[in-house]
Coordinates of C-alpha atoms in Angstrom, one line a residue:
Chain Y
M1 CA 6.3 -29.6 -9.2
S2 CA 5.4 -29.0 -5.5
E3 CA 8.1 -30.8 -2.2
P4 CA 6.5 -33.0 -0.3
K5 CA 6.1 -31.2 2.7
E6 CA 4.6 -29.0 1.1
T7 CA 1.4 -30.9 -0.9
P8 CA -0.2 -34.0 0.1
P9 CA 1.3 -36.7 -2.1
S10 CA -0.5 -38.4 -4.8
K11 CA -1.1 -41.4 -6.9
L12 CA -3.0 -39.4 -9.8
S13 CA -1.4 -37.5 -12.0
N14 CA -1.1 -33.3 -11.1
L15 CA -3.7 -33.1 -13.9
A16 CA -6.5 -34.9 -13.0
V17 CA -6.2 -33.9 -9.4
R18 CA -6.9 -31.0 -10.8
V19 CA -10.0 -31.9 -12.3
L20 CA -11.4 -33.2 -9.9
T21 CA -10.6 -29.8 -7.3
S22 CA -12.8 -28.3 -10.0
L23 CA -15.7 -30.5 -10.3
V24 CA -15.5 -29.9 -6.1
V25 CA -14.9 -25.3 -6.2
V26 CA -17.2 -24.7 -9.6
P27 CA -20.4 -26.4 -7.7
V28 CA -20.0 -24.9 -5.1
L29 CA -18.6 -21.1 -6.8
L30 CA -21.9 -21.3 -8.2
L31 CA -24.2 -21.8 -5.9
L32 CA -22.3 -18.9 -3.8
L33 CA -22.7 -16.6 -6.6
F34 CA -26.0 -17.2 -7.8
V35 CA -28.7 -19.3 -5.0
V36 CA -26.8 -18.5 -1.7
P37 CA -28.0 -14.9 -0.6
W38 CA -25.3 -11.9 -0.5
W39 CA -22.8 -12.5 2.2
G40 CA -22.5 -15.9 1.3
F41 CA -20.1 -14.9 -1.2
F42 CA -18.9 -11.8 1.4
A43 CA -18.1 -14.8 3.7
L44 CA -15.9 -16.8 1.1
G45 CA -13.6 -13.6 0.2
L46 CA -13.3 -13.9 4.5
I47 CA -11.5 -17.1 4.1
A48 CA -10.3 -16.4 0.9
V49 CA -8.5 -12.9 1.7
P50 CA -6.6 -14.5 4.9
I51 CA -5.4 -17.1 3.5
A52 CA -4.0 -14.5 0.2
A53 CA -2.7 -12.6 3.5
Q54 CA -0.9 -15.8 4.5
E55 CA 0.6 -16.9 2.0
L56 CA 2.4 -13.7 0.8
T57 CA 3.8 -12.7 4.3
G58 CA 5.0 -15.6 4.4
M59 CA 7.3 -15.9 1.2
T60 CA 8.1 -12.0 2.6
M61 CA 8.5 -12.5 6.2
A62 CA 7.9 -16.1 7.1
A63 CA 9.6 -15.3 10.3
Q64 CA 7.9 -12.8 11.8
K65 CA 4.5 -13.5 13.1
L66 CA 3.6 -10.6 14.8
Q67 CA 3.5 -9.1 11.6
Q68 CA 2.0 -11.7 9.4
A69 CA -1.0 -11.1 12.4
W70 CA -1.2 -7.5 11.3
A71 CA -0.8 -7.7 8.0
I72 CA -3.1 -10.6 7.8
L73 CA -5.8 -7.9 10.3
A74 CA -4.7 -5.4 8.0
S75 CA -5.8 -7.0 5.1
L76 CA -9.7 -8.1 6.6
G77 CA -9.9 -4.6 7.8
V78 CA -9.3 -3.6 3.7
Y79 CA -11.2 -5.9 2.7
A80 CA -14.5 -4.6 4.7
A81 CA -13.6 -1.2 4.2
L82 CA -13.9 -1.5 -0.1
Y83 CA -16.9 -4.2 0.1
F84 CA -19.1 -1.8 2.4
S85 CA -18.2 1.2 1.1
P86 CA -18.4 3.6 3.4
T87 CA -17.9 7.5 3.3
A88 CA -14.8 8.5 1.6
E89 CA -13.5 9.7 4.6
M90 CA -13.4 6.8 6.0
L91 CA -11.9 5.3 3.7
A92 CA -8.7 7.5 3.8
G93 CA -8.4 7.3 7.4
L94 CA -7.7 3.6 6.8
L95 CA -5.3 4.2 4.5
V96 CA -3.4 6.4 6.3
A97 CA -4.0 3.7 9.2
V98 CA -2.6 1.3 7.0
V99 CA 0.4 2.6 6.5
A100 CA 0.6 4.3 9.2
I101 CA 0.6 1.0 11.8
G102 CA 2.0 -1.0 9.1
F103 CA 5.2 1.1 9.8
F104 CA 5.1 0.7 13.5
V105 CA 4.4 -2.9 13.2
A106 CA 7.7 -3.0 11.7
L107 CA 9.5 -1.2 14.2
V108 CA 8.5 -4.6 16.9
Q109 CA 10.6 -7.0 15.0
P110 CA 13.3 -5.3 13.0
H111 CA 16.3 -8.7 12.7
P112 CA 17.4 -8.9 10.1
I113 CA 17.9 -5.8 9.8
E114 CA 18.4 -5.8 6.3
T115 CA 15.5 -7.6 5.1
A116 CA 13.3 -4.4 7.5
A117 CA 12.6 -2.4 3.9
L118 CA 11.7 -5.7 2.4
R119 CA 8.8 -6.1 5.2
M120 CA 8.0 -3.1 5.6
G121 CA 6.7 -2.6 1.6
W122 CA 4.8 -5.5 1.8
L123 CA 3.6 -4.8 5.7
V124 CA 1.5 -2.2 3.4
A125 CA 1.1 -3.5 -0.5
T126 CA 0.4 -7.2 1.8
P127 CA -3.6 -5.4 3.0
L128 CA -3.6 -3.8 -1.2
Y129 CA -3.4 -7.3 -2.4
A130 CA -4.7 -9.6 -1.0
G131 CA -7.9 -7.3 0.9
G132 CA -8.1 -4.2 -2.2
L133 CA -8.0 -6.7 -5.3
L134 CA -10.1 -9.6 -3.3
A135 CA -13.1 -7.0 -2.2
S136 CA -13.2 -5.5 -6.5
L137 CA -14.4 -9.0 -6.9
A138 CA -16.7 -9.6 -3.6
I139 CA -18.0 -5.6 -4.7
L140 CA -18.6 -7.3 -9.0
H141 CA -20.9 -9.7 -7.1
T142 CA -22.9 -6.7 -5.4
L143 CA -23.7 -4.8 -9.6
E144 CA -26.9 -5.4 -10.5
D145 CA -26.2 -9.3 -12.9
G146 CA -23.4 -9.4 -9.9
G147 CA -23.4 -13.4 -10.6
A148 CA -22.8 -13.4 -13.7
W149 CA -20.1 -10.2 -13.7
C150 CA -18.9 -12.4 -10.8
A151 CA -18.5 -15.4 -12.8
L152 CA -17.7 -13.5 -16.4
A153 CA -14.0 -12.3 -14.1
M154 CA -13.4 -16.3 -12.9
M155 CA -13.5 -17.5 -16.4
L156 CA -11.8 -15.0 -18.2
A157 CA -8.7 -15.9 -15.9
W158 CA -9.1 -19.7 -16.0
F159 CA -10.7 -20.2 -19.4
G160 CA -7.1 -17.7 -19.7
D161 CA -5.5 -20.3 -17.5
T162 CA -6.7 -22.9 -20.3
G163 CA -6.2 -21.6 -23.2
A164 CA -2.5 -20.9 -22.3
Y165 CA -1.9 -24.3 -21.4
F166 CA -3.2 -25.9 -24.8
A167 CA -1.9 -23.5 -27.1
G168 CA 1.3 -23.2 -24.8
K169 CA 2.0 -26.9 -25.3
G170 CA 0.6 -27.6 -28.9
F171 CA 2.7 -24.3 -29.9
G172 CA 4.5 -22.7 -27.6
K173 CA 8.4 -22.1 -28.7
R174 CA 9.6 -18.4 -28.0
Q175 CA 10.5 -17.9 -24.0
L176 CA 8.1 -14.9 -23.0
Y177 CA 9.7 -13.8 -19.9
A178 CA 12.3 -16.4 -19.0
A179 CA 13.4 -14.7 -16.2
I180 CA 10.7 -15.7 -14.1
S181 CA 8.0 -18.3 -15.9
P182 CA 10.6 -20.0 -18.0
K183 CA 8.3 -22.7 -19.4
K184 CA 5.4 -19.3 -19.9
T185 CA 5.5 -19.0 -24.2
I186 CA 4.5 -16.0 -26.5
E187 CA 2.1 -19.0 -28.3
G188 CA 0.7 -19.7 -25.2
A189 CA 0.4 -16.2 -23.9
F190 CA -1.6 -15.7 -27.2
G191 CA -3.9 -18.9 -26.7
G192 CA -4.2 -17.5 -23.0
L193 CA -5.8 -14.2 -24.7
A194 CA -7.8 -15.9 -26.6
G195 CA -8.9 -18.3 -24.1
S196 CA -9.7 -14.7 -22.1
V197 CA -11.9 -13.4 -25.6
V198 CA -14.0 -16.6 -26.0
A199 CA -15.1 -16.4 -21.8
A200 CA -16.0 -12.8 -22.4
V201 CA -17.8 -13.5 -26.0
S202 CA -19.8 -16.4 -24.3
M203 CA -20.7 -14.1 -21.5
H204 CA -21.6 -11.5 -23.7
F205 CA -24.5 -14.6 -25.2
I206 CA -25.6 -16.3 -21.6
A207 CA -26.2 -13.6 -19.4
L208 CA -24.3 -9.7 -19.8
D209 CA -26.2 -9.0 -23.6
Q210 CA -25.4 -5.1 -21.8
M211 CA -21.7 -5.3 -22.8
S212 CA -22.1 -5.4 -27.2
I213 CA -19.8 -7.7 -28.5
W214 CA -16.6 -5.6 -29.6
H215 CA -16.4 -5.0 -25.7
A216 CA -16.6 -8.4 -25.0
V217 CA -13.5 -9.1 -27.2
I218 CA -11.6 -5.4 -25.6
L219 CA -12.0 -6.7 -22.1
G220 CA -10.8 -9.9 -23.0
L221 CA -7.8 -8.9 -24.0
V222 CA -7.0 -6.1 -21.7
A223 CA -8.9 -8.5 -18.8
G224 CA -6.9 -11.4 -20.1
A225 CA -3.3 -9.0 -20.4
A226 CA -4.0 -8.5 -16.9
G227 CA -4.4 -11.6 -15.6
Q228 CA -1.7 -13.0 -17.5
A229 CA 0.3 -10.3 -16.3
G230 CA -1.0 -11.0 -12.1
D231 CA 0.0 -14.7 -13.0
L232 CA 4.1 -13.3 -13.6
T233 CA 3.9 -11.2 -10.4
I234 CA 3.7 -13.9 -8.4
S235 CA 5.8 -15.2 -9.7
L236 CA 7.9 -12.5 -9.7
V237 CA 7.6 -13.0 -5.9
K238 CA 7.9 -16.2 -5.7
R239 CA 11.6 -16.3 -7.5
S240 CA 12.7 -13.6 -5.7
A241 CA 11.9 -15.1 -2.2
N242 CA 12.9 -18.2 -3.7
V243 CA 10.0 -20.0 -3.0
K244 CA 8.3 -22.9 -5.2
D245 CA 5.0 -22.6 -4.3
S246 CA 3.3 -20.4 -2.2
G247 CA 1.2 -22.7 -0.3
W248 CA -1.0 -26.0 -0.4
I249 CA -4.4 -25.3 0.1
V250 CA -5.9 -26.4 -3.4
P251 CA -4.7 -29.7 -4.0
G252 CA -3.1 -29.6 -7.4
H253 CA -2.5 -26.2 -7.6
G254 CA -0.4 -25.0 -4.9
G255 CA -1.9 -22.0 -2.8
L256 CA -4.4 -20.4 -2.8
L257 CA -2.3 -17.0 -4.9
D258 CA -1.1 -19.6 -7.1
R259 CA -4.8 -19.9 -8.4
I260 CA -6.2 -16.1 -8.1
D261 CA -3.6 -14.4 -9.2
G262 CA -4.5 -13.9 -12.4
L263 CA -8.5 -13.9 -11.6
V264 CA -7.7 -10.4 -8.5
M265 CA -6.6 -8.7 -11.7
T266 CA -9.3 -9.8 -14.2
S267 CA -11.7 -8.6 -11.4
A268 CA -9.8 -5.1 -10.7
V269 CA -10.6 -5.1 -14.6
T270 CA -13.7 -6.7 -14.7
W271 CA -15.3 -3.8 -11.5
A272 CA -13.2 -1.3 -13.2
Y273 CA -15.7 -1.9 -16.8
A274 CA -18.4 -2.7 -15.3
A275 CA -18.9 -0.8 -12.4
I276 CA -17.4 2.7 -13.3
L277 CA -16.8 2.7 -17.7
L278 CA -20.2 0.6 -18.4
P279 CA -22.0 3.1 -16.4
K280 CA -20.7 6.5 -18.3
L281 CA -21.3 4.8 -22.4
S282 CA -24.5 3.7 -22.1
Chain I
M1 CA 26.3 13.4 10.4
S2 CA 26.4 14.1 6.3
E3 CA 28.5 13.0 3.8
P4 CA 30.7 15.8 1.8
K5 CA 29.1 14.7 -1.8
E6 CA 25.5 14.9 -0.7
T7 CA 25.7 18.1 2.0
P8 CA 27.2 21.4 0.8
P9 CA 29.8 22.0 2.3
S10 CA 29.3 24.7 5.3
K11 CA 31.8 25.6 8.2
L12 CA 28.4 27.1 10.1
S13 CA 27.6 23.9 12.8
N14 CA 25.0 21.8 12.0
L15 CA 22.6 24.2 14.6
A16 CA 23.5 27.0 13.1
V17 CA 22.7 26.1 9.2
R18 CA 19.1 24.3 11.4
V19 CA 17.9 27.7 12.9
L20 CA 19.0 29.8 10.1
T21 CA 16.8 27.2 7.7
S22 CA 13.7 27.8 10.1
L23 CA 14.2 31.5 10.2
V24 CA 13.6 30.8 5.7
V25 CA 10.9 27.8 5.9
V26 CA 8.1 29.2 9.5
P27 CA 7.9 32.6 8.2
V28 CA 6.9 31.0 5.0
L29 CA 5.1 28.2 6.7
L30 CA 3.1 30.6 8.3
L31 CA 2.2 32.8 5.4
L32 CA 1.0 29.1 3.5
L33 CA -1.4 28.0 6.3
F34 CA -2.9 31.5 7.2
V35 CA -2.4 34.6 4.6
V36 CA -2.7 32.3 0.9
P37 CA -5.7 30.6 -0.2
W38 CA -6.6 27.1 0.0
W39 CA -4.0 26.3 -3.1
G40 CA -1.0 27.3 -1.7
F41 CA -0.8 25.0 1.0
F42 CA -2.3 22.2 -0.9
A43 CA 0.5 22.4 -3.5
L44 CA 3.3 22.9 -1.3
G45 CA 2.4 19.5 -1.1
L46 CA 2.5 18.8 -4.8
I47 CA 6.8 20.0 -4.4
A48 CA 6.8 17.6 -0.9
V49 CA 5.2 14.6 -1.8
P50 CA 7.4 13.7 -5.1
I51 CA 10.5 14.5 -2.8
A52 CA 9.6 12.3 -0.4
A53 CA 8.4 9.9 -2.6
Q54 CA 12.5 9.7 -4.9
E55 CA 13.8 9.6 -1.5
L56 CA 12.0 6.8 -0.4
T57 CA 12.0 5.2 -3.6
G58 CA 16.2 6.1 -4.1
M59 CA 16.4 3.9 -1.3
T60 CA 14.8 1.3 -2.0
M61 CA 15.1 1.3 -5.7
A62 CA 17.6 3.2 -7.0
A63 CA 18.8 2.0 -10.1
Q64 CA 14.7 1.9 -11.2
K65 CA 13.8 4.6 -12.7
L66 CA 10.5 4.0 -14.7
Q67 CA 9.3 2.4 -11.5
Q68 CA 10.2 5.3 -9.0
A69 CA 8.8 7.4 -11.6
W70 CA 5.3 5.4 -11.6
A71 CA 6.5 5.5 -7.8
I72 CA 6.6 9.7 -7.4
L73 CA 3.3 9.4 -10.3
A74 CA 1.4 7.2 -7.9
S75 CA 1.5 9.1 -5.3
L76 CA 0.8 11.8 -6.5
G77 CA -2.4 10.4 -7.6
V78 CA -3.2 9.2 -3.8
Y79 CA -2.4 12.7 -2.8
A80 CA -4.7 14.4 -4.6
A81 CA -7.5 12.0 -4.3
L82 CA -7.3 11.4 -0.8
Y83 CA -7.7 15.5 -0.3
F84 CA -10.3 16.0 -3.5
S85 CA -12.0 13.1 -1.1
P86 CA -14.3 11.3 -4.6
T87 CA -16.7 9.5 -3.9
A88 CA -15.9 5.6 -2.1
E89 CA -15.9 4.0 -5.2
M90 CA -13.3 6.3 -7.0
L91 CA -11.1 5.6 -4.0
A92 CA -11.5 1.6 -4.0
G93 CA -10.5 1.8 -7.6
L94 CA -7.4 4.0 -7.0
L95 CA -6.2 1.5 -4.4
V96 CA -6.9 -1.3 -6.6
A97 CA -5.3 0.3 -9.6
V98 CA -2.0 2.0 -7.2
V99 CA -2.0 -2.5 -6.0
A100 CA -2.4 -3.3 -9.7
I101 CA -0.1 -0.9 -11.6
G102 CA 2.4 -0.9 -9.4
F103 CA 3.0 -5.0 -9.4
F104 CA 2.3 -4.3 -13.3
V105 CA 5.6 -2.0 -13.3
A106 CA 7.7 -4.4 -11.9
L107 CA 7.1 -6.3 -14.0
V108 CA 9.2 -4.2 -17.0
Q109 CA 12.1 -4.1 -15.1
P110 CA 12.5 -7.4 -12.9
H111 CA 16.5 -7.8 -12.3
P112 CA 17.7 -8.1 -10.0
I113 CA 15.1 -11.1 -9.4
E114 CA 16.7 -11.0 -5.4
T115 CA 15.0 -7.5 -4.4
A116 CA 12.6 -7.8 -6.7
A117 CA 10.3 -8.9 -3.7
L118 CA 11.2 -5.2 -2.2
R119 CA 10.4 -2.6 -5.1
M120 CA 7.0 -4.3 -5.7
G121 CA 6.0 -3.9 -1.6
W122 CA 7.5 -0.2 -2.5
L123 CA 5.7 0.1 -5.7
V124 CA 2.6 0.2 -3.7
A125 CA 3.5 1.6 -0.1
T126 CA 5.4 4.3 -1.1
P127 CA 2.5 5.8 -3.0
L128 CA 0.0 5.2 0.0
Y129 CA 2.9 6.1 2.8
A130 CA 4.4 9.8 0.3
G131 CA 0.9 10.6 -1.1
G132 CA -1.2 9.0 1.7
L133 CA -0.2 10.8 5.0
L134 CA 1.0 13.4 3.4
A135 CA -2.6 14.0 2.7
S136 CA -3.8 13.7 5.6
L137 CA -1.5 17.2 7.1
A138 CA -3.4 18.5 3.5
I139 CA -6.5 17.6 4.5
L140 CA -6.3 17.9 8.0
H141 CA -5.7 22.2 6.8
T142 CA -9.8 21.7 4.8
L143 CA -10.8 21.9 8.3
E144 CA -11.9 24.5 10.5
D145 CA -9.9 26.3 12.4
G146 CA -7.3 24.2 9.3
G147 CA -4.0 26.7 10.0
A148 CA -4.2 26.0 13.5
W149 CA -4.4 22.4 13.1
C150 CA -1.8 21.9 10.9
A151 CA 0.4 24.5 12.7
L152 CA -0.4 22.0 15.5
A153 CA 0.7 19.6 13.6
M154 CA 3.7 21.1 12.9
M155 CA 4.6 21.8 16.6
L156 CA 3.6 17.8 17.7
A157 CA 6.3 17.6 15.5
W158 CA 9.5 19.4 15.9
F159 CA 8.7 20.7 19.7
G160 CA 9.1 17.3 20.4
D161 CA 12.4 16.9 18.5
T162 CA 13.3 19.7 20.3
G163 CA 12.3 18.2 23.6
A164 CA 14.4 14.8 22.9
Y165 CA 17.5 17.1 20.9
F166 CA 18.1 19.1 25.3
A167 CA 16.4 16.3 27.0
G168 CA 18.8 13.9 25.1
K169 CA 21.4 16.1 25.7
G170 CA 21.2 16.9 29.4
F171 CA 20.0 13.5 30.6
G172 CA 20.4 10.9 27.5
K173 CA 22.0 7.6 29.4
R174 CA 19.6 4.9 28.0
Q175 CA 19.5 3.4 24.5
L176 CA 16.3 3.5 22.5
Y177 CA 16.0 1.3 19.6
A178 CA 20.2 -0.1 19.8
A179 CA 19.4 -1.6 16.5
I180 CA 18.7 1.3 14.3
S181 CA 19.2 5.4 16.2
P182 CA 22.1 4.3 18.3
K183 CA 22.4 7.8 19.6
K184 CA 18.9 7.8 20.6
T185 CA 17.7 7.7 24.2
I186 CA 15.2 7.1 26.9
E187 CA 15.5 10.1 28.8
G188 CA 15.4 12.2 25.6
A189 CA 12.6 10.4 24.4
F190 CA 10.4 11.7 27.4
G191 CA 11.9 15.5 26.9
G192 CA 10.2 14.9 23.4
L193 CA 7.0 14.0 24.8
A194 CA 7.3 16.2 26.9
G195 CA 7.9 18.7 24.2
S196 CA 4.9 17.6 22.4
V197 CA 2.7 17.9 25.3
V198 CA 4.0 21.4 25.2
A199 CA 2.7 22.5 21.5
A200 CA -0.6 20.7 22.6
V201 CA -1.0 22.5 25.3
S202 CA -0.1 25.2 23.8
M203 CA -2.4 25.7 20.9
H204 CA -5.2 25.1 23.4
F205 CA -4.6 28.2 24.7
I206 CA -3.5 30.6 21.3
A207 CA -6.1 29.1 18.7
L208 CA -8.1 25.8 19.6
D209 CA -9.9 26.2 22.7
Q210 CA -12.4 23.6 21.4
M211 CA -9.0 21.1 22.3
S212 CA -9.9 21.6 26.1
I213 CA -6.7 21.0 27.8
W214 CA -7.3 16.8 28.7
H215 CA -7.2 16.4 25.6
A216 CA -4.6 18.5 24.3
V217 CA -2.1 16.3 26.9
I218 CA -3.1 12.9 25.6
L219 CA -3.2 14.1 22.1
G220 CA 0.5 15.6 23.0
L221 CA 1.5 12.1 23.7
V222 CA -0.1 9.9 20.9
A223 CA 0.8 12.2 18.4
G224 CA 4.3 12.6 20.4
A225 CA 4.5 9.3 20.7
A226 CA 3.1 8.7 16.5
G227 CA 6.1 11.0 16.3
Q228 CA 9.3 9.9 17.2
A229 CA 8.2 5.9 15.9
G230 CA 7.5 7.9 12.4
D231 CA 11.4 8.6 12.9
L232 CA 12.1 5.4 13.6
T233 CA 10.6 3.7 10.7
I234 CA 12.3 6.0 8.4
S235 CA 16.0 5.3 10.7
L236 CA 14.6 1.8 10.1
V237 CA 14.7 1.7 5.9
K238 CA 17.8 3.9 5.7
R239 CA 19.7 1.4 8.1
S240 CA 17.8 -1.6 6.6
A241 CA 19.0 0.3 2.0
N242 CA 22.5 1.1 4.4
V243 CA 21.6 4.6 3.5
K244 CA 22.6 8.1 5.1
D245 CA 20.4 11.0 4.5
S246 CA 17.6 10.3 2.5
G247 CA 18.7 12.8 0.7
W248 CA 19.9 16.8 0.6
I249 CA 17.3 19.1 -0.3
V250 CA 17.2 20.5 3.1
P251 CA 20.5 22.9 4.5
G252 CA 21.4 21.1 7.8
H253 CA 18.8 19.0 8.0
G254 CA 19.5 15.9 5.0
G255 CA 16.9 14.3 2.9
L256 CA 12.8 15.9 3.4
L257 CA 12.0 12.9 4.4
D258 CA 14.4 13.6 7.2
R259 CA 12.2 16.0 8.1
I260 CA 9.2 14.9 7.5
D261 CA 9.1 11.9 8.9
G262 CA 7.1 12.8 12.4
L263 CA 5.3 15.3 10.5
V264 CA 3.1 12.9 9.0
M265 CA 2.0 10.6 11.7
T266 CA 1.6 13.6 14.1
S267 CA -0.3 14.8 11.0
A268 CA -2.1 11.3 10.8
V269 CA -3.3 11.3 14.0
T270 CA -3.8 15.6 14.7
W271 CA -6.1 14.9 11.7
A272 CA -7.9 11.9 12.9
Y273 CA -9.0 14.1 16.6
A274 CA -9.4 16.5 15.0
A275 CA -11.9 15.3 11.9
I276 CA -13.1 12.1 12.4
L277 CA -13.2 12.0 17.5
L278 CA -13.7 15.6 17.8
P279 CA -16.9 16.1 15.6
K280 CA -18.1 12.7 18.1
L281 CA -17.6 13.9 22.0
S282 CA -18.6 17.1 21.1

C-alpha cells in the first residue's frame, strides 16, 4: 500500500497495525474529551492542524518551504481565531489578511510559474481546510455535552469507514468513483451510510437524547455522506498531485489527513446541527 | 497590449481610451460614495464581485462551468456576510461551508485530474479574494467619513498606478520583477509609492484630518506597496494560467481584475488602519 521510505516497515498486517493503533488512540481521545479540562482537546488541535497543513502543502507546494511555513502558521491562526470566536469584525479582518498575505507570500517564490496559481489557491485553501474544519471539531467540544458531540462526530466518520470497509468487502461490485478511488464501491458507500446511522442512533441512546431518533437518522445520512465525500476530496488532491499517502504519521493509517478527511466533514455537519440547527428547532 | 478578439477595436490610443473611461467612471463613483444612500455602493459590489470571481475562475477553471458558478455564488455570499457582519459564529459557519462545499463541488467535475487540485484551491480562494477583499472596500464605506475613506483607498491605488506609470516611463531602468511583469521597473515602483503618499497626504488635508500627516505618509507607503504587490499577484495568476488579459469589461483597461487588483489591497490596508488601528491609537 505505502512506499517503504514513507511508512516504517512492519511484519504485522495492515489491519492488525490499525487495530493496535486504535487501542492507543481511542483511550487518549476519550480522556481528552471527557476527563482533561478544555485546553487538552484544544491543544490536540494545535498538534493536528499543523500536521494536516504540512501534509496538504507537501502535496501542493512541496518545494516551497517558506510558503508551506506560512500556510501552517495561517492554519493555526484560523483555528485559534474560530475557536476563541472574537468579534465578527476581527474574524473578517483575519480572513482578509489570510488571502492578502497568502497571495503576497506566493510572490516570494513564484517558480515554477506554471504551478504558481496552484500554490496561490492552496495558500488560501489550506488554512481554511486545516484550520477551519478542525476548528469545527474543537468548537463542538465547547458546547453543552461537548464530549459526546465530538465522540459522535468521530463515530460518524469511523463507523462509516468501517461499515464501508466490510460492506465493500462482502458485497462490493459497482465502482463508486472510478476516476479517483477505484477500490470504492456503491455497495460500500451504502454500508458506510448504515454505519454512520448506527453511530448517530447509538449516541441518541447513550448520551444525546436531545437529538431525536429521526434527527439521528438524518444526521447519520447527511454527515455520513459528507464524510465519505470528504474522503474522496483528499483522494482527489492526492491523485491530482500524484501522491500515494499524504504522510506517515499514523502507523498503518498513512498520513493524518487520510485519517481525518472524513472526520473534518462529519464535524462540520455535526457542528452545524448541534450549534445552529438544533437550538432553532427545539 | 490586448488581443483584438478580447477588447473592442478602437482607433483611439490606449491612454486616450483610459482617460475617457475614467471621465465616466469617476463621477459615478463619487455619486455612489457621497450622494446615493448606503445601498448604492454596496450594490456596486454586487456587480463587481461576480465579475471578479468570473474572471478569476475563467483563468483557473475555464472549462468547469458548474464550479465557476459555485465560486461566483460563494463570492457573493462571503461579500454579503462580511458586509452585514453577523455574529462571529455565523461567519465561522460560513467559512466552514465555503471550504467544505467548495471541495464537494470539485468532485462533480474532477477532470482533468492533473488540474483538479488547482481548481480545489481556487474554489476556496476565489470567494475569499473576490468576496472578502471587495467587502473590505464596502465595509470601509460604512465607517464614519466612509466616503472619504473609500476615496482614499481608490486614490492610494490609482495615484500609485499613475506615479508608477510616469516614473517608469521617465526613469525606468532596472526591472522590478522580471519573471512575471517584465515591463515594471524599480524606479516605477518608487514613483508609485510617491503617488500613494501624495494621495494619502492630500486626503489628510481634504477630508480626513483624524489621520495625522505622519500616519498618512506611513499608510501611503504600506498601502501603496500592498497595492503594487496586489497588482503583481494577479499578474502571477495570469502568467501561470497563460492568459494575457483577465477580461474585457473596462474599455482600455482590460478586465475588471486588472483594474482592481491594486485597489482591493489598498482597501484591505486602509480598512485595517481606519477600523482597527486608528480607534486604538487615538
